[in-house]
Amino acid sequence: MVLRLEGVKKSFRNSEELVPVLQGVSFDLEAGHTLALRGESGSGKSTLLHIAGALEAADAGRVWVSGKELSQLNDGARAQLRRADIALIFQQFNLIPSLTVAANIAFQSALSGTLDSAHIKHIVSALGLQEQMQKYPEDLSGGQQQRVAIARAIAAKPKLLLADEPTGNLDEVTAENVLDQMLKLVAQTGTALMIVTHSTNIADRMNRQLHLCNGFLV
Amino acid sequence: MMAWCLRALLSHWWRNPVQLFAYLAGLALATALWSGVQAINSEARASYDAAAKTLGEGQYDLLIPKQGNRIPQDVYVLLRKSGWLVSPVIDARINDVRLLGIDLVTSATGLPNLAKGPSAITYDTLLANEETALKISMLANVTVDTSIAPGIAIGDIGLVQRMLKRDDLTRLILLPNQPITQPSLGMVAPNLRVQSAHAVTNVTELTGSFHLNLTAFGLLSFVVGLFIVNSTIGLAFEQRRGMIRTIRSLGVPMRTLITLITVEMMTLAVIGAGFGIILGYFIAAFLLPDVAATLRGLYGAQISGTLELRASWWVSGMVLALIGTAVALSSRIWQIVQMPLLASAKPRAWVVATGSRFRLQLIIAITLLFSTVPLAMTLEGLLAGFILLGCLLIGAALALPPLLGGLLTLVQKYTVAPVWEWFWADTRQQLPGLSLALIALLLAVSANIGVSTMVSSFRQTFIAFLDQRLAPELFVEVETANQSAALEMFLMNRQIEVLPLLTTQVVIADLPVDLYGIRVGQTYRNNWIFLDNTLNAWDAIERGKAVVVNEQFARRADLWVGSLVQVSRDLMLPIAGVVGDYGNPQGQVIITERIFKDLYPNLYASNFGVRTKDASQLRSQIVNTLGIKNNAIINQVGIKALSLEVFERTFVVTSALNVLTLGVASFAILMSLLTLADLRVPQLAPVWALGLTRRRLAWLELLRAVLLAGIVFVCAIPMGLALAWILLTIINVEAFGWQLPMYLFPL
Amino acid sequence: MNVKILFFIIIWPFSVVAQGFSDLGSRADGFANPELNPTFNFPTDHGAHPEYRIEWWYLTANLNGSDGTSYGLQWTLFRTGLRPGEGPGWQSPQVWFAHAAVTTPGQHFATERFARGGIGQAGVEATPFRAWIDEWVLEGEDFQKMTLTANGPNFGYDMSLQANGPLVFHGDNGYSVKSEQGQASYYYSQPFFKIDGTLKLPTGNIEVEGNAWLDHEWSSQPLSDDQSGLGLVLVIVCGWCKVDGFSTTPKRWITLQLFDLDLT
């Protein structure tokens, strides 16, 4: 089991009242499986993704990634887990603006010490980024930046890939294309994929779909 | 992991070279002036130490002539043969070098401290440091000894006498452990007197305040430099917020990240400070000749003209720069630690100062500014003066941003045109980002106004002072009593007004003082201006019923007009007047000629002021008729020129530092605007979209910069004048021993 | 042992070397050497011989106070030449130093003086006889009847001397051989002085009388090459150590030993 959530709860303090976002969420995700997380805006999809990605801590409940229970880990161990086992694709692409595309793509795998040039070359050509390697993120279009972020995530050969609206900034044709590539790459590496999306189209291409509503899975 | 993380951090500088430059240059400038000033100070201190060791001053009592500065060698032998254990010294100048002749055989205990040991002194070889050796190498064999004070060459007394073509001595060192029976000094050598070791004025003490002044300047520019460093560090952190968040989310532990950032910033700081130290060395080397000239002119202290790399100053510069950086860095790192991993990654572009922060700043500022009034009235001493300056400067600095903010809000309120309303609002919004740079500018401009006011006040006073003091057209120095009498007779016969000056060193009110005997006449009555005096002061002085003292004496002894002065054991006279005496460290007491002659019947006037319409003709008459050497006569114009030159050089250093500080502050403004420009683009874009032309926008941006600078200049004027007031009435009195009248707006 | 003495002696031989008188250790340094079968010319020979390297006038006395207490007294004037002969003023190569001491049964008082030749601060003249450094003086119309003074920070003395016997010549009629290599000095003594006067001590003045012995010796001890100037230093330092340590019974052999030490 790559990811397991058990009764996860999370609330945010909004000026005076406590707003519950997740009210007890449990599910599993196995290696090589794909999962779409759907729900309305503000239903807590991103929060759930962040908790699964060890970026935020749950208020209650337990989360296992690669068999490790997150609440038992300190900052260093969580960071270790993030760079070795998890990869994230954010809504805002979160590239490092002062590094070239090539350096950005290699960054996470270099951090975890799993830099694989051949693998990266393969990903880059699959995503059609060969021409952009020496450019800086600010020179790229939104779609290109999104593909760089995807390339970076996959290049690290994570066990768990978490993507938050990865094709939200892309036109329909490009989005379809990028998703194809992503699924192909995930299938090749046996990575577990959880994707947050509004798009029925995308959700339908996953093994499983979960709907988040008022903090509960329905 | 480390390498890639560091690569990401450093790539920021690569992509933002202006920021990197601002950071390095800020550090370099801060370190440069500070270490430059410290380099000068440590060079001077080393010179004073070497001089004290070389001359052995202040260790032993001395026998010196009551008049003049020559002791016949026979008197030395007679003293020794009477059981007075003294050691002879001859001390005179040749080629701008002070030649010190000593007798090693008798002066073993009072020996100078030499690097090569006393064995280096031989019958025909002088010892001097490298610089001095070059100046006299054509006159004698010189062995280089680095421990010898600059400008001094030491040799055997016989050699020095031969070089000077003299057969007499300058002073005798009174050795400890005198024998049990001894005739009195008056019986053996009636023309000598004992000068106590304590009576020698300590150069280090005298010049201490001057160096403190330099240090204060160094510190000021250091602070301004740190403003730059602090703002670039702030900007770099704001801009790298997103990157830091990304790096963390990609799995770099917080601890690693903080370590790397610290290493990165501190390494850059070392590089910047290193440049600063190199720059400081050049600044110091450039200023040193003028500092040396000033110290020689004002205090007679010799300091070396060449700069040495002493650990004391460059280490202090480096350490201070690193501490400054660390302080600026720590608050930013604290912010990162506090920052949740998923906090907004948008650069906030400077911490937005809230109204409450401005209020707090204003309260502190007002407290500081108001505390200067009681401080000015109660505290004494140089340090207090600097505390006062500190309160004033920090208070004003803190008050500036809230005041500007208030002003802009007010203007905005009464503006109707939308463009201008936007303009004022936008200016106010930028204020927090610019405030540090504006403060730096305020400090630098006020310091500039303050120091310029002081220098100009000093110049006006000093020139007026030279005019009153140097009224006689000729000044003649004679060597013997016969010459003295002959000159006076010669001039009296021609009915030329002559002003004999009798002088001797005495101790009055426990202070070493120059006692003068003068002939009160029209020249004194018309030209001398008292700082304070009784009615008919000159009449009282002429009748021998009162004395005049200089301000230095009055301040040190705390004796003013009306106080009684113990002129000699049996003579107590009131002070009838206090005169200003600028550029002289020594205290003076002036009495009428008649009383002086009663007190010291053996002394004759060795200096004369002569009033004449035809100076050059009289000069040649005196030379031809009386056999007085031509170079013993100086005309008034020459002295004035010389004095003014000393004066000008005194303030070369001050104004150079002044300009440099202003340069650093301008640089701070420039850097702030440059770094802000990047962040301003998104803010300007909507206004541009709303129909303002680029050209108009550029003009508005320029106008804003000019406007802010203008307001700062206006604020700096009262600040600068307050600064000048503190410099003139408190710091200057403590540093130099005299007070200057302040001339407003002499610029 | 006073550091000053050491210091002083070390300087001058070195400075001579520095000036190029490098063959100080050989005989060819310009100093005269004592010759066999000397003919002394008095009173001139009571005075200084600057053509010889080293010379001293050395007086010791055994004294008794009126209460029978024994005292010892010593007065020495040394001359050493850096070069033979005299020079004008400070250029004189002669250096003088002197030592004076008084011992009581429980205490030892000693002091010393230093002077350059050529300026009149110290010297020895034959007629009338006058040996002086600062205010210390040994003088008389001739060598028969003299007065002696010395002062220090805590003691002093004023004495009168009256010779009641002939001069005694050491060695071979005053030619005194010091080593097998042939180094020698001129050396005579007046061992038969009656002495009386006042010792000025911290406890008060004491009238004393007794016997005194005056040595006058001069030579140009060439120093062996390997010892160079230091030989002279060692000799005189050792000499002074012993002088400082001398007891109420002056040990006459000290002076004799000085030269022997030099040559070993």
Short mmCIF file of C-alpha atoms in Angstrom, two decimals, chain B residues 128-506:
data_model
loop_
_atom_site.label_atom_id
_atom_site.label_comp_id
_atom_site.label_asym_id
_atom_site.label_seq_id
_atom_site.Cartn_x
_atom_site.Cartn_y
_atom_site.Cartn_z
CA ALA B 128 65.71 55.27 12.26
CA ASN B 129 62.76 53.58 10.63
CA GLU B 130 62.86 53.03 6.89
CA GLU B 131 60.94 56.14 5.93
CA THR B 132 63.09 58.41 8.10
CA ALA B 133 66.29 56.68 7.11
CA LEU B 134 65.71 57.69 3.49
CA LYS B 135 65.47 61.34 4.45
CA ILE B 136 68.80 61.48 6.25
CA SER B 137 70.84 58.78 4.57
CA MET B 138 72.90 61.41 2.76
CA LEU B 139 73.95 62.93 6.08
CA ALA B 140 75.05 59.88 8.05
CA ASN B 141 75.11 56.09 8.09
CA VAL B 142 71.68 54.90 9.10
CA THR B 143 70.71 51.47 10.36
CA VAL B 144 67.02 50.72 9.87
CA ASP B 145 65.18 49.87 13.08
CA THR B 146 61.42 49.49 12.62
CA SER B 147 60.64 50.05 16.29
CA ILE B 148 61.76 53.67 16.17
CA ALA B 149 59.00 56.23 15.98
CA PRO B 150 58.38 57.87 12.63
CA GLY B 151 60.28 61.06 11.94
CA ILE B 152 62.88 60.39 14.63
CA ALA B 153 66.49 59.31 14.23
CA ILE B 154 68.54 58.30 17.24
CA GLY B 155 72.28 58.34 17.46
CA ASP B 156 75.23 58.83 19.70
CA ILE B 157 75.31 62.30 21.15
CA GLY B 158 78.71 62.99 19.63
CA LEU B 159 77.54 62.10 16.14
CA VAL B 160 74.37 64.16 16.45
CA GLN B 161 76.32 67.17 17.71
CA ARG B 162 78.65 66.93 14.75
CA MET B 163 75.74 66.64 12.32
CA LEU B 164 74.08 69.70 13.82
CA LYS B 165 77.40 71.55 14.14
CA ARG B 166 76.60 72.19 17.77
CA ASP B 167 78.48 71.63 20.98
CA ASP B 168 75.64 71.99 23.45
CA LEU B 169 72.72 69.98 24.77
CA THR B 170 68.95 70.29 24.79
CA ARG B 171 67.95 68.67 28.05
CA LEU B 172 69.24 66.42 30.79
CA ILE B 173 67.46 63.33 32.04
CA LEU B 174 67.41 63.29 35.83
CA LEU B 175 68.25 59.69 36.67
CA PRO B 176 66.73 57.89 39.65
CA ASN B 177 68.84 57.02 42.70
CA GLN B 178 70.66 60.29 43.14
CA PRO B 179 73.52 60.19 45.70
CA ILE B 180 72.97 61.14 49.34
CA THR B 181 74.83 64.44 49.23
CA GLN B 182 74.29 66.94 46.47
CA PRO B 183 74.49 70.71 46.20
CA SER B 184 71.25 72.45 45.23
CA LEU B 185 70.48 72.82 41.53
CA GLY B 186 70.39 76.59 41.86
CA MET B 187 74.02 76.61 43.03
CA VAL B 188 75.34 74.37 40.25
CA ALA B 189 73.14 75.33 37.32
CA PRO B 190 71.03 78.40 38.08
CA ASN B 191 69.73 78.56 34.51
CA LEU B 192 68.14 75.13 34.60
CA ARG B 193 64.89 74.02 36.13
CA VAL B 194 63.34 70.65 36.85
CA GLN B 195 60.44 69.65 34.64
CA SER B 196 58.42 66.97 36.31
CA ALA B 197 57.75 63.87 34.26
CA HIS B 198 54.02 64.41 34.76
CA ALA B 199 54.12 67.88 33.24
CA VAL B 200 54.78 66.48 29.79
CA THR B 201 51.51 66.52 27.90
CA ASN B 202 50.49 63.11 26.80
CA VAL B 203 50.08 62.90 23.03
CA THR B 204 47.72 59.95 23.26
CA GLU B 205 45.38 61.88 25.53
CA LEU B 206 45.57 65.04 23.44
CA THR B 207 44.82 63.29 20.21
CA GLY B 208 42.29 60.85 21.65
CA SER B 209 39.37 63.08 20.90
CA PHE B 210 40.51 63.64 17.35
CA HIS B 211 40.57 59.90 16.77
CA LEU B 212 37.20 59.55 18.42
CA ASN B 213 35.89 62.02 15.85
CA LEU B 214 37.26 59.88 13.05
CA THR B 215 35.80 56.78 14.63
CA ALA B 216 32.41 58.42 14.86
CA PHE B 217 32.51 59.13 11.14
CA GLY B 218 33.54 55.57 10.41
CA LEU B 219 30.70 54.29 12.54
CA LEU B 220 28.19 56.57 10.83
CA SER B 221 29.07 55.27 7.40
CA PHE B 222 29.15 51.75 8.74
CA VAL B 223 25.58 52.17 9.93
CA VAL B 224 24.54 53.62 6.58
CA GLY B 225 26.25 50.69 4.85
CA LEU B 226 24.38 48.25 7.06
CA PHE B 227 21.13 49.89 6.02
CA ILE B 228 21.95 48.87 2.48
CA VAL B 229 22.89 45.37 3.58
CA ASN B 230 19.73 45.01 5.61
CA SER B 231 17.49 46.12 2.78
CA THR B 232 19.15 43.90 0.18
CA ILE B 233 18.96 40.93 2.49
CA GLY B 234 15.28 41.73 3.05
CA LEU B 235 14.62 42.01 -0.64
CA ALA B 236 16.51 38.82 -1.46
CA PHE B 237 14.49 36.91 1.10
CA GLU B 238 11.19 38.29 -0.07
CA GLN B 239 12.01 37.37 -3.63
CA ARG B 240 13.17 33.91 -2.72
CA ARG B 241 10.16 33.10 -0.58
CA GLY B 242 8.62 31.08 -3.43
CA MET B 243 11.85 29.30 -4.11
CA ILE B 244 12.30 28.42 -0.48
CA ARG B 245 8.78 27.04 -0.32
CA THR B 246 9.33 24.98 -3.45
CA ILE B 247 12.65 23.63 -2.24
CA ARG B 248 11.07 22.64 1.05
CA SER B 249 8.11 20.98 -0.60
CA LEU B 250 10.50 19.04 -2.80
CA GLY B 251 11.98 17.57 0.34
CA VAL B 252 14.77 19.69 1.78
CA PRO B 253 14.61 19.78 5.59
CA MET B 254 14.28 23.20 7.20
CA ARG B 255 17.51 22.76 9.13
CA THR B 256 19.53 22.09 5.98
CA LEU B 257 17.95 25.02 4.24
CA ILE B 258 18.74 27.44 7.07
CA THR B 259 22.30 26.20 7.33
CA LEU B 260 22.78 26.66 3.61
CA ILE B 261 21.26 30.14 3.58
CA THR B 262 23.44 31.17 6.49
CA VAL B 263 26.56 29.80 4.84
CA GLU B 264 25.61 31.46 1.58
CA MET B 265 24.92 34.89 3.03
CA MET B 266 27.90 34.84 5.36
CA THR B 267 30.27 33.73 2.59
CA LEU B 268 29.03 36.58 0.45
CA ALA B 269 29.43 38.87 3.47
CA VAL B 270 33.04 37.78 3.86
CA ILE B 271 33.64 38.55 0.19
CA GLY B 272 31.93 41.93 0.44
CA ALA B 273 33.74 42.83 3.64
CA GLY B 274 36.98 41.64 2.06
CA PHE B 275 36.49 44.09 -0.79
CA GLY B 276 35.63 46.70 1.82
CA ILE B 277 38.86 46.10 3.67
CA ILE B 278 40.86 46.47 0.48
CA LEU B 279 38.94 49.65 -0.28
CA GLY B 280 39.45 50.80 3.30
CA TYR B 281 43.16 50.34 2.93
CA PHE B 282 43.19 52.64 -0.07
CA ILE B 283 40.98 55.20 1.66
CA ALA B 284 43.30 55.16 4.65
CA ALA B 285 46.41 55.39 2.49
CA PHE B 286 44.83 58.30 0.68
CA LEU B 287 43.83 60.15 3.85
CA LEU B 288 46.84 59.30 6.00
CA PRO B 289 49.12 62.10 4.79
CA ASP B 290 46.45 64.66 5.65
CA VAL B 291 45.70 63.06 8.99
CA ALA B 292 49.42 63.06 9.71
CA ALA B 293 49.64 66.72 8.77
CA THR B 294 46.66 67.56 10.96
CA LEU B 295 48.04 65.76 13.97
CA ARG B 296 51.41 67.41 13.50
CA GLY B 297 49.84 70.82 13.03
CA LEU B 298 47.40 70.60 15.91
CA TYR B 299 49.22 68.54 18.48
CA GLY B 300 52.80 68.24 17.26
CA ALA B 301 52.33 64.47 17.13
CA GLN B 302 54.35 62.63 14.50
CA ILE B 303 52.70 59.73 12.81
CA SER B 304 54.00 57.49 10.12
CA GLY B 305 53.14 58.34 6.54
CA THR B 306 53.01 54.73 5.44
CA LEU B 307 50.24 52.35 6.26
CA GLU B 308 50.77 48.88 7.65
CA LEU B 309 48.30 46.03 7.43
CA ARG B 310 47.61 45.54 11.10
CA ALA B 311 45.33 42.72 12.18
CA SER B 312 43.67 45.04 14.69
CA TRP B 313 41.86 47.08 12.06
CA TRP B 314 41.06 44.65 9.31
CA VAL B 315 39.85 42.02 11.76
CA SER B 316 37.64 44.58 13.48
CA GLY B 317 36.20 45.61 10.12
CA MET B 318 35.51 42.02 9.13
CA VAL B 319 34.01 41.06 12.49
CA LEU B 320 31.78 44.11 12.59
CA ALA B 321 30.57 43.47 9.03
CA LEU B 322 29.80 39.84 9.83
CA ILE B 323 27.98 40.76 13.03
CA GLY B 324 25.95 43.37 11.14
CA THR B 325 25.06 40.83 8.47
CA ALA B 326 24.23 38.18 11.04
CA VAL B 327 21.83 40.53 12.83
CA ALA B 328 20.07 41.44 9.59
CA LEU B 329 20.04 37.78 8.58
CA SER B 330 18.73 36.36 11.82
CA SER B 331 15.42 38.22 11.69
CA ARG B 332 14.85 36.98 8.14
CA ILE B 333 15.72 33.43 9.03
CA TRP B 334 13.36 33.67 11.96
CA GLN B 335 10.65 34.62 9.48
CA ILE B 336 11.38 31.54 7.37
CA VAL B 337 11.22 29.31 10.43
CA GLN B 338 7.87 30.81 11.34
CA MET B 339 6.59 30.65 7.77
CA PRO B 340 4.22 27.72 7.22
CA LEU B 341 5.29 25.56 4.32
CA LEU B 342 2.25 26.46 2.33
CA ALA B 343 2.10 30.17 3.09
CA SER B 344 1.42 32.38 0.12
CA ALA B 345 4.37 32.26 -2.16
CA LYS B 346 3.75 35.70 -3.61
CA PRO B 347 6.54 38.10 -2.72
CA ARG B 348 5.14 40.60 -0.29
CA ALA B 349 7.69 43.12 -1.44
CA TRP B 350 8.92 44.53 1.84
CA VAL B 351 7.24 44.21 5.12
CA VAL B 352 4.32 46.56 5.01
CA ALA B 353 4.61 48.84 7.95
CA THR B 354 1.34 49.15 9.68
CA GLY B 355 0.00 52.24 11.35
CA SER B 356 0.73 50.80 14.77
CA ARG B 357 4.37 50.24 13.92
CA PHE B 358 4.68 53.83 12.75
CA ARG B 359 3.08 55.00 15.99
CA LEU B 360 5.54 53.03 18.08
CA GLN B 361 8.43 54.38 16.03
CA LEU B 362 7.16 57.91 16.50
CA ILE B 363 6.84 57.47 20.27
CA ILE B 364 10.42 56.19 20.55
CA ALA B 365 11.65 58.99 18.31
CA ILE B 366 9.91 61.69 20.34
CA THR B 367 11.23 60.19 23.58
CA LEU B 368 14.78 60.20 22.21
CA LEU B 369 14.54 63.72 20.82
CA PHE B 370 13.09 65.14 24.01
CA SER B 371 15.69 63.39 26.13
CA THR B 372 18.41 65.34 24.32
CA VAL B 373 17.43 68.55 26.13
CA PRO B 374 18.07 67.34 29.70
CA LEU B 375 21.07 65.35 28.44
CA ALA B 376 22.62 68.46 26.89
CA MET B 377 22.16 70.33 30.15
CA THR B 378 23.40 67.69 32.56
CA LEU B 379 25.94 65.37 30.95
CA GLU B 380 29.58 66.24 30.58
CA GLY B 381 32.44 64.79 28.62
CA LEU B 382 33.13 63.63 25.14
CA LEU B 383 31.24 60.37 25.51
CA ALA B 384 28.16 62.26 26.67
CA GLY B 385 28.48 64.41 23.59
CA PHE B 386 28.39 61.35 21.43
CA ILE B 387 25.44 59.90 23.38
CA LEU B 388 23.63 63.15 22.73
CA LEU B 389 24.49 62.93 19.04
CA GLY B 390 23.26 59.35 19.01
CA CYS B 391 19.90 60.28 20.58
CA LEU B 392 19.44 63.09 18.10
CA LEU B 393 20.35 61.03 15.05
CA ILE B 394 18.42 57.87 15.96
CA GLY B 395 15.44 59.91 17.10
CA ALA B 396 15.34 61.82 13.85
CA ALA B 397 15.87 58.66 11.84
CA LEU B 398 12.96 56.91 13.52
CA ALA B 399 10.72 59.95 13.23
CA LEU B 400 11.27 60.37 9.50
CA PRO B 401 9.08 57.57 8.03
CA PRO B 402 6.00 58.25 10.21
CA LEU B 403 6.30 61.97 9.55
CA LEU B 404 6.58 61.42 5.81
CA GLY B 405 3.64 59.03 5.99
CA GLY B 406 1.54 61.59 7.82
CA LEU B 407 2.50 64.30 5.39
CA LEU B 408 1.59 62.18 2.37
CA THR B 409 -1.78 61.18 3.87
CA LEU B 410 -2.51 64.82 4.46
CA VAL B 411 -1.58 65.83 0.92
CA GLN B 412 -3.56 62.94 -0.52
CA LYS B 413 -6.63 64.06 1.43
CA TYR B 414 -6.59 67.47 -0.22
CA THR B 415 -5.87 66.22 -3.72
CA VAL B 416 -8.76 66.05 -6.17
CA ALA B 417 -7.23 65.00 -9.49
CA PRO B 418 -7.30 61.18 -9.67
CA VAL B 419 -3.81 60.83 -11.14
CA TRP B 420 -2.36 62.83 -8.32
CA GLU B 421 -4.37 61.00 -5.74
CA TRP B 422 -2.95 57.78 -7.13
CA PHE B 423 0.50 59.38 -7.12
CA TRP B 424 0.35 60.30 -3.44
CA ALA B 425 -1.21 57.02 -2.40
CA ASP B 426 1.39 55.07 -4.35
CA THR B 427 4.21 57.13 -2.87
CA ARG B 428 2.88 56.42 0.59
CA GLN B 429 2.66 52.74 -0.22
CA GLN B 430 6.33 52.72 -1.22
CA LEU B 431 7.40 54.49 1.91
CA PRO B 432 8.13 51.37 3.98
CA GLY B 433 10.35 50.06 1.22
CA LEU B 434 12.23 53.30 0.86
CA SER B 435 12.34 54.34 4.47
CA LEU B 436 15.71 52.80 5.30
CA ALA B 437 17.31 54.44 2.32
CA LEU B 438 15.64 57.75 3.16
CA ILE B 439 16.91 57.49 6.74
CA ALA B 440 20.41 56.86 5.44
CA LEU B 441 20.11 59.92 3.26
CA LEU B 442 18.80 62.00 6.16
CA LEU B 443 21.73 61.00 8.36
CA ALA B 444 24.29 61.65 5.69
CA VAL B 445 22.86 64.99 4.65
CA SER B 446 22.51 66.21 8.22
CA ALA B 447 26.04 65.11 9.01
CA ASN B 448 27.14 67.01 5.95
CA ILE B 449 25.29 70.17 6.93
CA GLY B 450 26.48 69.83 10.52
CA VAL B 451 30.11 69.36 9.68
CA SER B 452 30.08 72.05 6.99
CA THR B 453 28.57 74.48 9.47
CA MET B 454 31.23 73.57 11.97
CA VAL B 455 34.08 73.90 9.51
CA SER B 456 32.83 77.22 8.17
CA SER B 457 32.26 78.56 11.66
CA PHE B 458 35.73 77.45 12.53
CA ARG B 459 37.16 79.07 9.45
CA GLN B 460 35.48 82.43 10.06
CA THR B 461 36.54 82.45 13.69
CA PHE B 462 40.03 81.33 12.91
CA ILE B 463 40.66 83.93 10.21
CA ALA B 464 39.35 86.71 12.47
CA PHE B 465 41.54 85.30 15.22
CA LEU B 466 44.63 85.32 13.02
CA ASP B 467 43.94 88.95 12.15
CA GLN B 468 43.76 90.01 15.78
CA ARG B 469 46.69 87.90 16.93
CA LEU B 470 49.02 88.58 14.04
CA ALA B 471 48.73 92.35 14.05
CA PRO B 472 52.50 93.07 14.17
CA GLU B 473 54.02 93.15 10.73
CA LEU B 474 57.28 91.46 11.74
CA PHE B 475 58.19 88.82 14.28
CA VAL B 476 61.80 88.60 15.38
CA GLU B 477 63.39 85.85 17.43
CA VAL B 478 66.70 86.51 19.18
CA GLU B 479 69.15 84.05 20.68
CA THR B 480 70.93 85.97 23.43
CA ALA B 481 70.15 88.55 26.08
CA ASN B 482 72.51 91.00 24.35
CA GLN B 483 70.71 90.66 21.06
CA SER B 484 67.43 91.12 22.88
CA ALA B 485 68.54 94.39 24.48
CA ALA B 486 70.17 95.61 21.28
CA LEU B 487 67.07 94.96 19.21
CA GLU B 488 64.83 96.74 21.65
CA MET B 489 67.18 99.72 21.80
CA PHE B 490 67.48 99.79 18.02
CA LEU B 491 63.72 99.87 17.54
CA MET B 492 63.02 102.32 20.39
CA ASN B 493 65.53 104.75 18.89
CA ARG B 494 63.60 104.71 15.66
CA GLN B 495 60.35 105.19 17.53
CA ILE B 496 58.98 101.92 16.22
CA GLU B 497 56.37 100.22 18.37
CA VAL B 498 57.91 97.02 19.67
CA LEU B 499 56.11 94.24 21.50
CA PRO B 500 58.57 92.11 23.45
CA LEU B 501 57.29 88.70 24.46
CA LEU B 502 58.74 87.06 27.54
CA THR B 503 57.85 83.46 28.11
CA THR B 504 58.53 80.55 30.38
CA GLN B 505 56.82 77.32 31.29
CA VAL B 506 55.33 77.14 34.75
#
